[in-house]
Amino acid sequence: MEDLKNTQEMTLVAEAYTRYRTLLVAYANKRTRNLADAEDVVQEAFIKIINMGDMVYAATIRNLAFTTVQNLLIDRLRRRVVVSEVHSYIYDTQPEFTEETESGIHANSLLQAEYAWTKTLPEACRKVYCMNRFEELTAEEISKELHISRRTVEAQIQKGRRRVRPYLKAVGGF
């Protein structure tokens, strides 16, 4: 009896995969902007659905699939935010200059490249980023000085870091 039920569940999930895969990939791709990631998320979602067993019903499988994909996308986004925060912490805490001549020259050229690249940022973002990065002001200090919310300052700093970091990686050979 249980084998028949498992076979029916597997058939239901297989039919749902065939029917909704394209829609789910498009949904995930719209949020990830990466087709390979979108396909991975959809496959991961159906693996989770297969493992749900008794919770899968024909009437609700479409909604279950979309909800599972959405939850997986949120999980991936959270993971990226944590990784970004770790990279940001490392980036902010590493010394700007070392006592070794070659490293000092390299660090100085990276700093100059970073400063030059900030000119490509939008004006508000550039101002906040430079105050934080080069004047070493905290988000709270910047928000008071510019009369904007601390959350706005934090968002602008994060936006600046996201735009500057890839350039520095390319220039610095990291």
CSV table of C-alpha atoms in Angstrom, one decimal:
chain,number,residue,atom,x,y,z
A,1,MET,CA,0.0,0.0,0.0
A,2,GLU,CA,2.8,2.4,1.0
A,3,ASP,CA,4.7,1.6,-2.2
A,4,LEU,CA,1.6,2.5,-4.3
A,5,LYS,CA,1.3,5.8,-2.4
A,6,ASN,CA,5.0,6.6,-2.9
A,7,THR,CA,4.6,5.8,-6.6
A,8,GLN,CA,1.6,8.1,-6.9
A,9,GLU,CA,3.5,10.9,-5.1
A,10,MET,CA,6.5,10.5,-7.4
A,11,THR,CA,4.2,10.6,-10.5
A,12,LEU,CA,2.5,13.7,-9.1
A,13,VAL,CA,5.8,15.4,-8.5
A,14,ALA,CA,7.1,14.3,-12.0
A,15,GLU,CA,4.0,15.7,-13.7
A,16,ALA,CA,4.3,18.9,-11.7
A,17,TYR,CA,7.9,19.2,-12.7
A,18,THR,CA,7.1,18.8,-16.4
A,19,ARG,CA,4.2,21.2,-16.2
A,20,TYR,CA,5.6,24.0,-14.0
A,21,ARG,CA,9.4,23.8,-14.6
A,22,THR,CA,9.5,26.5,-17.3
A,23,LEU,CA,7.3,28.9,-15.2
A,24,LEU,CA,9.4,28.3,-12.1
A,25,VAL,CA,12.7,28.8,-13.9
A,26,ALA,CA,11.4,32.1,-15.4
A,27,TYR,CA,10.2,33.1,-11.9
A,28,ALA,CA,13.6,32.3,-10.3
A,29,ASN,CA,15.6,33.8,-13.2
A,30,LYS,CA,13.7,37.0,-12.8
A,31,ARG,CA,15.0,37.3,-9.3
A,32,THR,CA,18.5,35.8,-9.7
A,33,ARG,CA,19.2,37.2,-13.2
A,34,ASN,CA,21.2,34.0,-13.7
A,35,LEU,CA,19.7,31.2,-15.7
A,36,ALA,CA,22.0,28.5,-14.3
A,37,ASP,CA,21.2,29.5,-10.7
A,38,ALA,CA,17.5,29.6,-11.5
A,39,GLU,CA,17.6,26.1,-12.8
A,40,ASP,CA,19.5,24.9,-9.8
A,41,VAL,CA,16.9,26.5,-7.5
A,42,VAL,CA,14.0,24.8,-9.3
A,43,GLN,CA,15.7,21.4,-9.2
A,44,GLU,CA,16.5,21.8,-5.5
A,45,ALA,CA,12.9,22.8,-4.9
A,46,PHE,CA,11.6,19.6,-6.5
A,47,ILE,CA,14.0,17.5,-4.5
A,48,LYS,CA,12.6,19.1,-1.3
A,49,ILE,CA,9.1,18.5,-2.6
A,50,ILE,CA,9.9,14.8,-3.2
A,51,ASN,CA,11.2,14.5,0.3
A,52,MET,CA,8.0,16.1,1.8
A,53,GLY,CA,6.0,12.9,1.2
A,54,ASP,CA,2.5,13.1,2.7
A,55,MET,CA,2.4,16.9,2.4
A,56,VAL,CA,2.2,16.8,-1.4
A,57,TYR,CA,-1.3,17.0,-3.0
A,58,ALA,CA,-2.4,17.5,-6.6
A,59,ALA,CA,-4.5,20.5,-5.6
A,60,THR,CA,-1.7,22.4,-3.9
A,61,ILE,CA,1.5,21.2,-5.6
A,62,ARG,CA,1.7,24.4,-7.9
A,63,ASN,CA,1.6,26.7,-4.9
A,64,LEU,CA,3.9,24.4,-3.0
A,65,ALA,CA,6.5,24.5,-5.8
A,66,PHE,CA,6.4,28.3,-6.1
A,67,THR,CA,6.6,28.8,-2.3
A,68,THR,CA,9.5,26.3,-2.1
A,69,VAL,CA,11.4,28.2,-4.9
A,70,GLN,CA,10.7,31.5,-3.2
A,71,ASN,CA,12.0,30.2,0.1
A,72,LEU,CA,15.1,28.8,-1.5
A,73,LEU,CA,15.7,32.1,-3.3
A,74,ILE,CA,15.4,33.9,0.1
A,75,ASP,CA,17.9,31.5,1.7
A,76,ARG,CA,20.4,32.1,-1.1
A,77,LEU,CA,20.0,35.8,-0.8
A,78,ARG,CA,20.6,35.6,3.0
A,79,ARG,CA,23.7,33.5,2.3
A,80,ARG,CA,25.0,36.1,-0.1
A,81,VAL,CA,24.4,38.9,2.4
A,82,VAL,CA,26.4,37.1,5.1
A,83,VAL,CA,29.2,36.4,2.7
A,84,SER,CA,29.1,40.1,1.6
A,85,GLU,CA,29.3,41.2,5.2
A,86,VAL,CA,32.3,38.9,5.9
A,87,HIS,CA,34.1,40.2,2.8
A,88,SER,CA,33.2,43.8,3.9
A,89,TYR,CA,34.6,43.1,7.3
A,90,ILE,CA,37.8,41.7,6.0
A,91,TYR,CA,38.1,44.6,3.5
A,92,ASP,CA,37.6,47.2,6.2
A,93,THR,CA,39.9,45.6,8.7
A,94,GLN,CA,42.9,44.8,6.6
A,95,PRO,CA,45.7,47.3,6.9
A,96,GLU,CA,46.0,50.0,4.2
A,97,PHE,CA,49.8,50.0,4.3
A,98,THR,CA,52.4,47.6,5.4
A,99,GLU,CA,56.0,48.3,6.2
A,100,GLU,CA,57.3,46.3,3.3
A,101,THR,CA,58.1,48.7,0.4
A,102,GLU,CA,56.5,46.6,-2.4
A,103,SER,CA,53.4,45.9,-0.4
A,104,GLY,CA,53.2,49.6,0.6
A,105,ILE,CA,53.4,50.7,-3.0
A,106,HIS,CA,50.8,48.1,-4.0
A,107,ALA,CA,48.5,49.2,-1.2
A,108,ASN,CA,48.9,52.9,-2.2
A,109,SER,CA,48.2,52.2,-5.8
A,110,LEU,CA,45.0,50.3,-4.8
A,111,LEU,CA,43.9,53.1,-2.6
A,112,GLN,CA,44.5,55.6,-5.5
A,113,ALA,CA,42.6,53.3,-7.8
A,114,GLU,CA,39.7,53.0,-5.3
A,115,TYR,CA,39.6,56.8,-4.9
A,116,ALA,CA,39.6,57.3,-8.7
A,117,TRP,CA,36.9,54.7,-9.2
A,118,THR,CA,34.6,56.4,-6.6
A,119,LYS,CA,34.2,59.2,-9.2
A,120,THR,CA,32.1,56.8,-11.2
A,121,LEU,CA,29.6,56.4,-8.3
A,122,PRO,CA,26.4,58.4,-8.2
A,123,GLU,CA,26.9,61.7,-6.3
A,124,ALA,CA,25.1,60.8,-3.1
A,125,CYS,CA,26.6,57.3,-3.0
A,126,ARG,CA,30.1,58.7,-3.7
A,127,LYS,CA,29.8,61.3,-0.9
A,128,VAL,CA,28.7,58.8,1.7
A,129,TYR,CA,31.2,56.1,0.6
A,130,CYS,CA,34.1,58.6,0.6
A,131,MET,CA,33.2,59.9,4.0
A,132,ASN,CA,33.1,56.4,5.4
A,133,ARG,CA,36.1,55.0,3.6
A,134,PHE,CA,38.5,57.9,3.4
A,135,GLU,CA,37.4,60.1,6.3
A,136,GLU,CA,36.7,57.1,8.5
A,137,LEU,CA,33.3,58.4,9.7
A,138,THR,CA,30.7,56.0,11.0
A,139,ALA,CA,27.3,55.7,9.5
A,140,GLU,CA,25.8,57.5,12.5
A,141,GLU,CA,28.3,60.4,12.1
A,142,ILE,CA,27.6,60.7,8.4
A,143,SER,CA,23.8,60.6,8.9
A,144,LYS,CA,24.1,63.5,11.4
A,145,GLU,CA,26.3,65.5,9.1
A,146,LEU,CA,24.2,65.0,6.0
A,147,HIS,CA,20.9,65.0,7.8
A,148,ILE,CA,19.8,61.7,6.3
A,149,SER,CA,18.8,58.5,8.1
A,150,ARG,CA,21.4,56.0,9.2
A,151,ARG,CA,19.8,53.2,7.2
A,152,THR,CA,20.1,55.4,4.0
A,153,VAL,CA,23.8,55.9,4.8
A,154,GLU,CA,24.3,52.2,5.4
A,155,ALA,CA,22.6,51.4,2.1
A,156,GLN,CA,24.8,53.9,0.2
A,157,ILE,CA,27.9,52.5,1.8
A,158,GLN,CA,26.9,49.0,0.9
A,159,LYS,CA,26.1,50.1,-2.7
A,160,GLY,CA,29.4,51.8,-3.0
A,161,ARG,CA,31.3,48.7,-1.7
A,162,ARG,CA,29.4,46.5,-4.2
A,163,ARG,CA,30.5,48.7,-7.1
A,164,VAL,CA,34.1,49.4,-6.0
A,165,ARG,CA,35.0,45.9,-4.9
A,166,PRO,CA,34.9,44.1,-8.3
A,167,TYR,CA,37.0,46.9,-9.8
A,168,LEU,CA,39.6,46.6,-7.0
A,169,LYS,CA,39.7,42.8,-7.4
A,170,ALA,CA,40.4,43.2,-11.1
A,171,VAL,CA,43.0,45.9,-10.6
A,172,GLY,CA,44.7,44.4,-7.6
A,173,GLY,CA,44.8,40.8,-9.0
A,174,PHE,CA,43.0,39.3,-6.0
